[in-house]
Amino acid sequence: MTEEIVVVEGDGIGKEVVPAAVSVLEAVGDFEFVRHDAGDAVKEETGEALPRETYDAVAAADATLFGAAGETAADVILPLRTAVESFVNVRPARAYPGVDALRPETDIVFLRENTEGVYSGHEDRLSDDLSTLTRVVTTSASERLAEFACDYAPEGFHVAHKANVMRETDGRFRDAVTGVADEKGVETEEVLMDAFATHVCLDPEQFDVVVCPNLAGDVLSDLAAGLVGGLGLLPSANIGSDNALFEPVHGTAPDIAGEGVANPSATILSAAMLLEHLGYDEEGTAVREAVESTLSDGPRTPDLGGDASTEDVTEAIIDELD
Amino acid sequence: MTEEIVVVEGDGIGKEVVPAAVSVLEAVGDFEFVRHDAGDAVKEETGEALPRETYDAVAAADATLFGAAGETAADVILPLRTAVESFVNVRPARAYPGVDALRPETDIVFLRENTEGVYSGHEDRLSDDLSTLTRVVTTSASERLAEFACDYAPEGFHVAHKANVMRETDGRFRDAVTGVADEKGVETEEVLMDAFATHVCLDPEQFDVVVCPNLAGDVLSDLAAGLVGGLGLLPSANIGSDNALFEPVHGTAPDIAGEGVANPSATILSAAMLLEHLGYDEEGTAVREAVESTLSDGPRTPDLGGDASTEDVTEAIIDELD
Ligand SMILES: CC(C)[C@H](C(=O)O)[C@@H](O)C(=O)O
Ligand SMILES: CC(C)[C@H](C(=O)O)[C@@H](O)C(=O)O
């Protein structure tokens, strides 16, 4: 049976790194790729950054590989995360041998709540002077995340929050997450999100898996990206009960878009997460290892100090797979 | 005329570093210190972490020096920031010569909005499953902050926000801040708070003064603390129209409290900010320079790899002042 994968390249280097990842996927399995559009270019053409048919296709697919969107990023990626009903955004941040990193010992996976917090989208303009945003935290979403976290990290995890200030909402988050973990006998350690920001710089090795609310996950995973050498290497997975969407953490990199020198590693690592999600564990591991060995002694794109093209790097990774 | 300074030591090492800073202040000027209590110990005794008389004294004083509070930190410091009607929290984060820092070239001042955002304190438990927090952003508070920022950094500043997601609230913040700056001919550059977290690790020198909403300032300044070697050296000033409160960014450090080895630098640097705020510019500069030269070749407390006591360091700083 041929598995169907929806592919949304988006804008900028999305149009270069997604095809690179697709050719890696083609090298390890028999997939049918169904292409859909989203992003700035589509908006320019049609007035809509996220066409209904793209949304519907992503919602119906088992798995989607997404690149990046430009100015319209939030209009594209937030609804797409909703389309796959993804309750967790899995964001591994690790340094790779041979890649310049501020803290090479960093190896942290963020499990970011992916549906609520300040992302719930309720904002009001109450007067000429005052606007409000309604931050939402539910026990059900927090528990769903915690169950995933307990499966993902049975050896225990950190819970980052700001419950000393957001007592009711982050208090609810913390209680729900630690409650599920306690029931399952999984150890948790709490850390305030501001304290985490200091401590991860001083001693990243103390953190392994970090469960956090939506915006905390956004900022703290980008911080970890800074410690491992930038966003160019970070994959991510938006996991729902029935389907999932995989995307590099980086954006469209307008400064280098179109030049064929974008680093495809983050998207290919996202494709590895996609393979594992679909049950192709061996293939997923093989792809990840091929990326790692190419990063450590293969051709390099300019962001890593080399002068190889996206294609050179992709070919080297595919060669490693054989 | 003897100037009155309210002093609130609080808990833990607050009881050690505040007296150290007081003796430095005594060495440079003629001040009257009026002591008040707040924190865990007071709560244990009286049931209240922040006695009314402490609040009133801080609200009435031109300047207050605060140490740290333990479990009750939020119950103490948030109302005290309100007591001085402080619209900005000034947080300089810089590395000092000779002090181990991940990014020694970091030299950033955060101007953190100090009254609203998620700190406005409106939370509701709407059902057994769902709680909300009302995040508040006003044009007036944002403009007040921007006016301060334009005076503070006429050469321009960054504005960090998350207006791609919090469009109405952070959009209002961004528009108000850049609007005031435009009018005054001060240049601003926007940066998303998540992108800032990556970029400040990769290249801190591109940032000088960063204006941000309350929680962004909390997390991003703690991140910068991680880049300069920890919270032990970071002072801060909560500035209002008529009065102000100065505090180290660090907490009560329960692990070393009572041992007489706490690093007093952050609190003494906060006292230097206090001096400047009261118009003692020369004395403020002298104290800052004395701390810097002691940090670079004087005795060191254990957090900086030395074995000196709080008193040793304080004496060395006072000696430098002569
Ligand atoms: C583009 C933006 C809406 C998005 C987010 O805030 O989640 C991005 O920063 C990310 O982390 O994927
Ligand atoms: C103790 C806490 C309420 C406080 C804050 O969140 O502002 C602290 O983290 C700080 O940065 O001073």
XYZ file of C-alpha atoms and ligand atoms in Angstrom:
668
model
C 0.000 0.000 0.000
C 1.334 3.398 -0.948
C 1.171 5.887 1.876
C -0.036 9.375 1.030
C 1.894 12.371 2.375
C 0.624 15.906 1.934
C 3.369 18.371 1.095
C 3.091 22.145 1.559
C 6.261 23.961 0.546
C 5.112 27.486 1.397
C 7.384 30.445 0.677
C 11.072 31.268 0.474
C 13.435 28.420 1.243
C 10.381 26.224 1.918
C 10.392 25.751 -1.863
C 13.948 24.375 -1.669
C 14.139 22.394 1.558
C 10.815 20.579 1.189
C 11.700 19.101 -2.241
C 15.039 18.064 -0.708
C 13.221 16.219 2.086
C 10.811 14.676 -0.405
C 13.689 13.186 -2.384
C 15.064 11.696 0.843
C 11.640 10.204 1.625
C 11.501 8.785 -1.898
C 14.839 7.127 -1.295
C 13.565 5.168 1.721
C 9.951 4.300 0.932
C 7.061 4.133 -1.425
C 5.039 7.278 -0.817
C 2.616 9.279 -2.829
C 3.117 13.020 -2.428
C 0.129 15.302 -2.761
C 1.149 18.935 -3.143
C -0.832 21.895 -1.812
C -0.125 25.591 -1.519
C -0.086 28.075 1.346
C 1.700 31.280 2.237
C 2.467 34.763 0.953
C 2.559 33.872 -2.731
C -0.838 32.187 -2.618
C -2.249 35.114 -0.697
C -0.970 37.504 -3.346
C -2.715 35.434 -6.010
C -5.924 34.427 -4.304
C -6.320 36.761 -1.316
C -6.066 33.802 1.067
C -2.859 32.595 2.694
C -4.392 29.240 3.499
C -6.762 27.974 0.800
C -9.598 25.812 2.064
C -8.446 22.854 -0.030
C -5.011 22.945 1.601
C -6.584 23.014 5.055
C -8.907 20.132 4.180
C -6.118 18.055 2.656
C -3.909 18.498 5.730
C -6.846 17.704 8.023
C -7.541 14.496 6.081
C -3.948 13.294 5.656
C -2.139 10.966 8.023
C 0.946 13.119 7.698
C 1.933 16.473 6.225
C 5.340 17.933 5.565
C 5.318 21.724 5.731
C 8.124 24.131 4.817
C 7.702 27.725 5.928
C 5.508 30.747 5.249
C 6.617 34.375 5.149
C 4.593 37.322 6.437
C 1.563 35.072 6.601
C 3.282 32.502 8.845
C 0.807 32.822 11.705
C -2.175 32.697 9.315
C -0.888 29.478 7.847
C 0.773 27.477 10.579
C -1.626 28.139 13.451
C -4.717 26.939 11.518
C -2.728 23.990 10.152
C -1.790 22.948 13.678
C -5.509 23.087 14.414
C -6.285 21.152 11.230
C -4.336 18.165 12.550
C -5.813 18.739 16.033
C -2.308 18.620 17.317
C -2.108 18.751 21.093
C 1.677 18.708 21.260
C 4.511 20.278 19.344
C 7.597 18.103 19.752
C 10.766 20.191 19.374
C 14.099 18.486 19.830
C 17.035 20.889 20.217
C 20.419 19.276 20.089
C 23.863 20.194 18.984
C 25.552 18.085 16.310
C 29.197 17.048 16.341
C 31.214 19.415 14.197
C 28.582 22.126 14.123
C 29.549 25.310 15.932
C 27.356 25.594 19.023
C 27.426 27.887 22.043
C 26.523 24.940 24.269
C 27.382 21.709 22.410
C 26.167 19.631 25.351
C 22.549 20.762 24.800
C 20.157 17.895 24.095
C 16.638 18.877 25.065
C 13.236 17.954 23.704
C 10.494 20.506 24.285
C 6.946 19.198 24.455
C 4.998 22.337 23.770
C 1.268 22.566 24.402
C -0.080 23.328 20.958
C -3.684 24.512 21.217
C -4.196 27.129 23.890
C -2.488 29.657 26.173
C -2.152 33.048 24.490
C -2.578 31.261 21.142
C -6.266 30.691 21.773
C -6.849 33.849 19.797
C -9.425 35.756 21.809
C -8.521 39.422 21.767
C -10.702 42.447 22.328
C -10.299 46.143 21.807
C -12.181 47.383 24.849
C -11.514 51.081 24.378
C -9.289 53.442 22.463
C -6.695 52.874 25.134
C -7.116 49.267 26.174
C -7.002 45.836 24.585
C -7.184 42.440 26.210
C -6.235 38.929 25.302
C -7.891 35.959 26.965
C -5.322 33.319 27.798
C -6.964 29.916 28.056
C -5.738 26.881 29.968
C -7.765 23.706 30.308
C -7.144 20.689 32.447
C -8.112 18.432 29.549
C -5.500 19.808 27.132
C -2.863 19.846 29.864
C -3.628 16.236 30.808
C -3.557 15.144 27.171
C -0.094 16.696 26.861
C 0.988 15.076 30.121
C -0.073 11.634 28.929
C 2.020 12.074 25.824
C 4.922 13.310 27.949
C 4.729 10.291 30.246
C 4.915 7.943 27.256
C 7.668 9.992 25.660
C 9.772 10.373 28.778
C 8.947 7.631 31.299
C 12.247 8.466 33.024
C 10.789 11.842 33.988
C 10.611 15.410 32.719
C 10.700 19.067 33.705
C 7.558 21.196 33.738
C 8.244 24.852 32.905
C 5.595 27.436 33.778
C 5.012 30.808 35.382
C 2.522 29.743 38.033
C 3.954 32.172 40.586
C 2.328 34.950 38.541
C -0.317 33.167 36.444
C -1.556 31.280 39.475
C -4.919 30.119 38.242
C -4.015 29.328 34.615
C -0.445 28.082 34.881
C -1.379 26.667 38.273
C -3.989 24.585 36.492
C -1.450 23.580 33.855
C 1.126 22.560 36.450
C -1.352 20.657 38.618
C -2.813 18.792 35.641
C 0.585 17.807 34.234
C 2.153 16.785 37.531
C -1.105 15.058 38.538
C -1.055 12.753 35.511
C 2.658 12.109 35.974
C 2.189 11.256 39.647
C -0.550 8.788 38.786
C 1.667 7.104 36.247
C 4.653 7.124 38.554
C 6.643 9.426 36.297
C 8.890 11.916 38.054
C 8.556 15.612 37.318
C 10.511 18.650 38.380
C 9.083 22.151 38.176
C 11.004 25.134 36.899
C 9.821 28.705 36.415
C 10.126 29.681 32.767
C 12.311 32.701 33.555
C 14.609 30.645 35.754
C 14.785 28.040 32.982
C 16.069 30.728 30.605
C 18.996 31.424 32.918
C 19.717 27.831 33.878
C 19.638 26.383 30.377
C 22.459 28.777 29.441
C 24.513 27.976 32.520
C 24.016 24.214 32.512
C 21.919 22.749 29.678
C 22.767 19.168 30.605
C 20.410 19.241 33.563
C 17.452 19.364 31.136
C 16.283 16.480 29.027
C 12.558 16.739 28.304
C 10.714 19.968 29.104
C 6.919 20.190 29.062
C 5.529 23.705 28.755
C 2.604 25.917 27.820
C 2.377 27.180 24.264
C 4.210 30.536 24.359
C 6.776 29.269 26.867
C 7.516 26.443 24.434
C 7.806 28.887 21.570
C 10.355 31.109 23.289
C 12.303 28.517 25.256
C 12.789 26.216 22.260
C 14.050 29.158 20.208
C 16.421 29.930 23.060
C 17.701 26.360 22.929
C 18.119 26.803 19.173
C 20.461 29.676 19.964
C 22.506 27.378 22.199
C 22.885 24.676 19.540
C 23.849 27.042 16.744
C 20.647 28.430 15.259
C 17.293 27.401 13.885
C 18.764 25.759 10.780
C 18.950 22.333 12.374
C 15.746 22.095 14.398
C 12.916 19.834 13.260
C 9.489 19.673 14.834
C 6.393 17.534 14.899
C 2.830 18.674 15.550
C 1.115 15.529 16.763
C -2.640 14.954 16.864
C -4.624 11.843 17.710
C -5.154 10.859 14.098
C -2.756 12.906 12.038
C 0.312 15.042 12.260
C 2.256 17.843 10.637
C 6.026 18.096 10.448
C 7.963 21.304 9.918
C 11.403 22.787 10.409
C 11.462 25.388 13.206
C 13.116 27.929 10.892
C 11.346 30.435 8.655
C 11.549 31.383 4.997
C 15.043 32.974 5.162
C 14.245 35.636 2.541
C 17.908 36.707 2.432
C 19.000 33.442 0.795
C 15.748 32.203 -0.753
C 16.056 31.216 -4.401
C 19.803 30.727 -4.276
C 19.717 26.985 -3.748
C 21.963 27.123 -0.683
C 19.437 26.663 2.125
C 20.344 24.056 4.704
C 17.831 21.197 4.258
C 18.803 19.421 7.519
C 15.944 20.692 9.695
C 13.347 19.664 7.121
C 14.966 16.295 6.482
C 15.093 15.704 10.239
C 11.391 16.636 10.311
C 10.857 14.014 7.602
C 12.644 11.511 9.856
C 10.138 12.334 12.614
C 7.368 11.845 10.042
C 8.706 8.414 9.137
C 8.797 7.349 12.770
C 5.312 8.692 13.292
C 4.004 6.568 10.407
C 5.664 3.519 11.893
C 8.752 3.442 9.673
C 11.073 3.427 12.647
C 14.038 1.918 10.867
C 13.805 4.340 7.974
C 13.386 7.263 10.379
C 16.498 6.280 12.286
C 18.440 5.764 9.057
C 17.513 9.231 7.797
C 18.417 10.877 11.089
C 21.759 9.103 11.161
C 22.446 10.043 7.551
C 21.791 13.708 8.380
C 24.023 13.475 11.425
C 26.925 11.917 9.626
C 26.599 14.391 6.751
C 26.571 17.240 9.274
C 29.692 15.934 10.915
C 31.784 15.199 7.830
C 29.843 15.860 4.647
C 29.330 18.934 2.494
C 28.022 22.033 4.278
C 25.770 24.876 3.279
C 26.982 28.465 3.875
C 25.087 28.854 7.193
C 27.462 26.193 8.573
C 30.523 27.781 7.022
C 30.617 25.660 3.851
C 29.889 26.405 0.221
C 27.768 23.414 -0.730
C 24.307 23.729 -2.248
C 21.047 22.338 -0.882
C 21.308 19.681 -3.581
C 24.880 18.708 -2.659
C 23.876 18.173 0.955
C 20.717 16.281 0.004
C 22.661 13.985 -2.316
C 25.246 13.326 0.362
C 22.465 12.378 2.786
C 20.862 10.049 0.226
C 24.273 8.494 -0.476
C 24.691 7.796 3.233
C 21.381 5.935 3.163
C 22.551 3.339 0.708
C 19.489 67.635 54.107
C 19.541 63.950 54.952
C 17.837 61.842 52.314
C 15.620 59.017 53.547
C 15.934 55.593 51.942
C 13.547 52.784 52.779
C 15.266 49.427 53.138
C 13.494 46.065 52.903
C 15.876 43.142 53.309
C 13.339 40.367 52.856
C 14.422 36.736 53.214
C 17.487 34.577 52.669
C 20.531 36.350 51.320
C 18.465 39.560 51.205
C 19.446 39.843 54.880
C 23.121 39.768 53.892
C 23.379 41.672 50.608
C 21.137 44.588 51.587
C 23.207 45.482 54.686
C 26.290 45.247 52.447
C 24.776 47.740 50.015
C 23.691 49.977 52.897
C 27.263 50.193 54.159
C 28.385 51.177 50.653
C 25.708 53.893 50.540
C 26.855 55.098 53.959
C 30.363 55.409 52.590
C 29.314 57.810 49.830
C 26.552 59.954 51.312
C 24.501 61.109 54.241
C 21.371 58.978 54.184
C 18.840 57.961 56.747
C 17.788 54.331 56.399
C 14.304 53.338 57.444
C 13.924 49.590 57.773
C 10.759 47.650 56.991
C 9.928 43.978 56.716
C 8.440 41.772 54.030
C 8.655 38.161 52.916
C 8.304 34.607 54.154
C 9.494 35.250 57.696
C 7.031 38.086 58.223
C 4.254 35.988 56.773
C 5.065 33.200 59.207
C 4.831 35.657 62.083
C 1.944 37.868 61.048
C 0.093 35.990 58.312
C 0.938 38.705 55.803
C 3.949 38.680 53.493
C 3.660 42.405 52.876
C 2.565 44.362 55.956
C 0.557 47.498 55.222
C 3.173 49.701 56.908
C 5.877 48.393 54.590
C 3.712 49.063 51.550
C 2.888 52.575 52.765
C 6.506 53.386 53.584
C 7.680 52.255 50.138
C 4.854 54.203 48.486
C 5.837 57.344 50.395
C 9.623 57.073 50.002
C 11.649 58.650 47.202
C 13.673 55.467 46.977
C 13.611 51.945 48.353
C 16.284 49.270 48.335
C 14.800 45.778 48.341
C 16.613 42.465 48.753
C 14.639 39.344 47.917
C 11.666 37.350 49.145
C 11.323 33.561 49.178
C 8.112 31.655 48.495
C 6.189 34.876 48.852
C 8.240 36.714 46.184
C 5.285 37.460 43.927
C 3.138 38.598 46.878
C 5.825 41.023 47.910
C 7.506 42.361 44.804
C 4.485 42.777 42.535
C 2.560 44.978 45.013
C 5.752 46.907 45.819
C 6.230 47.659 42.121
C 2.682 48.974 42.184
C 3.384 50.919 45.380
C 5.996 53.002 43.548
C 3.715 53.199 40.487
C 6.653 52.019 38.485
C 5.983 51.970 34.763
C 9.382 50.584 33.806
C 11.753 47.979 35.149
C 15.273 48.835 34.011
C 17.421 45.694 33.796
C 20.975 46.024 32.579
C 22.641 42.717 31.697
C 26.329 42.929 31.038
C 29.322 40.738 31.455
C 32.194 41.941 33.638
C 35.856 41.531 32.798
C 37.242 38.507 34.565
C 33.861 36.965 35.286
C 33.151 33.736 33.448
C 30.413 34.422 30.893
C 28.989 32.397 28.025
C 28.834 35.578 25.929
C 31.216 38.151 27.427
C 30.285 40.664 24.723
C 26.702 40.944 26.066
C 25.776 44.478 27.128
C 22.022 44.933 26.969
C 19.588 47.006 28.965
C 16.022 45.711 29.074
C 13.284 48.270 29.600
C 10.468 46.062 30.802
C 6.888 47.299 30.983
C 6.109 46.974 34.654
C 2.360 47.238 35.220
C 0.339 45.125 32.840
C 0.473 42.239 30.345
C -0.156 38.908 32.046
C 0.831 40.569 35.335
C -2.440 42.512 35.478
C -3.729 39.744 37.667
C -7.187 39.023 36.301
C -7.739 35.295 36.288
C -10.973 33.328 36.333
C -11.884 29.739 36.906
C -14.692 29.428 34.387
C -15.387 25.733 34.844
C -13.863 22.640 36.358
C -11.870 22.297 33.185
C -11.114 25.834 32.104
C -9.385 28.893 33.494
C -8.611 32.179 31.805
C -6.230 35.034 32.353
C -6.962 38.465 30.945
C -3.817 39.973 29.489
C -4.082 43.756 29.449
C -2.223 46.178 27.190
C -2.920 49.893 27.144
C -1.671 52.546 24.800
C -1.091 54.891 27.728
C 1.251 52.527 29.617
C 3.046 51.606 26.388
C 3.531 55.262 25.483
C 4.764 56.104 28.977
C 7.365 53.346 28.613
C 8.280 54.567 25.130
C 8.869 58.111 26.378
C 11.233 56.779 28.992
C 12.946 54.623 26.362
C 13.436 57.591 24.027
C 15.109 59.580 26.826
C 17.150 56.584 27.882
C 18.253 55.546 24.401
C 18.020 58.490 22.000
C 20.313 56.551 19.661
C 17.514 54.018 19.178
C 16.306 50.727 20.585
C 14.785 47.354 19.767
C 11.143 46.568 20.482
C 10.560 42.905 21.308
C 7.030 41.547 21.122
C 4.865 38.711 19.816
C 2.462 40.756 17.706
C 2.310 38.072 15.020
C 0.227 36.033 17.461
C -1.052 38.586 19.986
C -2.099 40.927 17.224
C -4.422 43.209 19.059
C -2.570 43.459 22.386
C 1.077 43.288 21.332
C 0.067 45.090 18.142
C -1.136 47.922 20.348
C 2.081 47.780 22.362
C 4.242 47.854 19.232
C 2.283 50.640 17.559
C 2.296 52.796 20.693
C 6.021 52.362 21.314
C 7.143 52.860 17.710
C 4.636 55.724 17.343
C 6.178 57.708 20.199
C 9.687 56.930 18.942
C 8.798 58.049 15.407
C 7.445 61.336 16.712
C 10.614 61.946 18.670
C 12.822 60.914 15.794
C 14.217 57.912 17.680
C 14.923 54.837 15.593
C 13.403 51.509 16.534
C 13.796 48.005 15.226
C 11.227 45.300 15.870
C 12.102 41.761 16.836
C 9.789 38.890 17.699
C 10.446 37.720 21.238
C 11.119 34.131 20.145
C 13.514 35.255 17.431
C 15.229 37.477 19.999
C 15.871 34.416 22.166
C 17.774 32.757 19.312
C 19.586 35.849 18.070
C 20.782 37.066 21.451
C 22.621 33.761 21.878
C 24.133 33.849 18.402
C 25.111 37.526 18.355
C 24.368 39.546 21.508
C 26.285 42.585 20.289
C 23.520 43.549 17.889
C 21.303 44.427 20.881
C 21.779 47.445 23.066
C 18.470 48.584 24.559
C 15.412 46.320 24.300
C 11.922 47.553 25.146
C 9.403 44.806 25.873
C 6.129 43.825 27.489
C 6.186 42.619 31.073
C 6.547 38.812 30.725
C 8.833 39.109 27.694
C 11.080 41.342 29.807
C 11.002 38.857 32.646
C 12.097 35.912 30.515
C 14.433 37.653 28.081
C 16.361 39.480 30.804
C 16.804 36.207 32.678
C 18.071 34.700 29.426
C 20.598 37.517 29.137
C 21.589 36.807 32.734
C 22.452 33.293 31.598
C 24.705 34.727 28.892
C 26.617 36.980 31.307
C 27.181 34.310 33.932
C 24.092 34.193 36.093
C 21.746 36.348 38.108
C 24.340 37.169 40.763
C 25.477 40.343 39.017
C 22.235 41.845 37.714
C 20.796 44.963 39.325
C 17.429 46.470 38.484
C 15.419 49.625 38.986
C 11.631 49.946 39.150
C 11.026 53.559 38.180
C 7.834 55.513 38.825
C 7.039 59.179 38.301
C 7.673 60.144 41.908
C 9.506 57.272 43.477
C 11.413 54.129 42.724
C 12.459 50.730 44.018
C 15.814 49.062 43.424
C 16.455 45.336 43.678
C 18.897 42.686 42.535
C 17.388 40.372 39.902
C 18.402 37.316 41.926
C 16.333 35.570 44.584
C 16.927 34.470 48.156
C 19.441 31.696 47.344
C 18.274 29.431 50.185
C 21.189 27.046 49.575
C 23.748 29.588 50.805
C 21.611 31.903 52.941
C 23.019 32.558 56.401
C 26.564 31.579 55.483
C 27.799 35.103 54.819
C 29.115 34.229 51.352
C 26.417 35.742 49.123
C 27.689 37.918 46.293
C 26.591 41.482 47.152
C 27.452 42.887 43.685
C 23.936 42.893 42.198
C 22.519 44.710 45.216
C 25.388 47.189 45.371
C 24.943 47.845 41.634
C 21.231 48.386 42.385
C 22.309 50.906 45.033
C 24.389 52.640 42.340
C 21.242 52.929 40.218
C 19.458 54.323 43.279
C 22.152 56.954 43.747
C 21.873 58.049 40.132
C 18.097 58.147 40.419
C 18.350 60.485 43.413
C 20.684 62.752 41.479
C 23.959 61.546 42.998
C 25.441 60.818 39.608
C 29.066 61.025 40.655
C 28.543 58.762 43.636
C 26.558 56.313 41.502
C 29.332 56.108 38.945
C 31.947 55.729 41.671
C 30.068 52.812 43.243
C 29.581 51.096 39.893
C 33.247 51.460 39.066
C 34.267 50.195 42.490
C 32.117 47.081 41.979
C 33.583 46.568 38.512
C 37.173 46.852 39.601
C 36.547 44.570 42.573
C 34.917 42.052 40.253
C 37.877 42.151 37.925
C 40.687 41.904 40.480
C 39.353 41.900 44.018
C 38.175 39.141 46.359
C 35.453 36.848 45.025
C 32.577 35.038 46.590
C 32.176 31.295 45.900
C 29.626 31.800 43.071
C 32.487 33.402 41.111
C 34.976 30.718 42.046
C 36.505 32.511 45.043
C 36.334 31.943 48.776
C 35.774 35.472 50.030
C 32.834 36.440 52.244
C 30.137 39.019 51.536
C 31.934 41.260 54.011
C 35.336 40.849 52.314
C 33.870 41.883 48.971
C 31.943 44.781 50.487
C 35.039 46.072 52.248
C 37.066 45.817 49.061
C 34.404 47.844 47.232
C 34.374 50.489 49.973
C 38.190 50.625 49.889
C 38.039 51.258 46.143
C 35.774 54.224 46.828
C 38.335 56.107 48.885
C 5.028 31.811 13.113
C 4.541 31.714 14.550
C 3.055 31.872 14.601
C 5.018 30.424 15.209
C 4.567 30.325 16.656
O 4.538 31.323 17.402
O 4.236 29.201 17.078
C 6.541 30.204 15.182
O 7.207 31.146 15.973
C 6.858 28.818 15.648
O 7.460 28.668 16.718
O 6.500 27.860 14.949
C 9.172 36.842 41.617
C 8.474 37.174 40.319
C 7.059 37.595 40.566
C 9.252 38.220 39.505
C 8.573 38.542 38.186
O 8.022 37.662 37.514
O 8.629 39.720 37.804
C 10.715 37.844 39.215
O 10.798 36.774 38.336
C 11.425 39.029 38.646
O 11.810 38.987 37.468
O 11.603 40.014 39.363
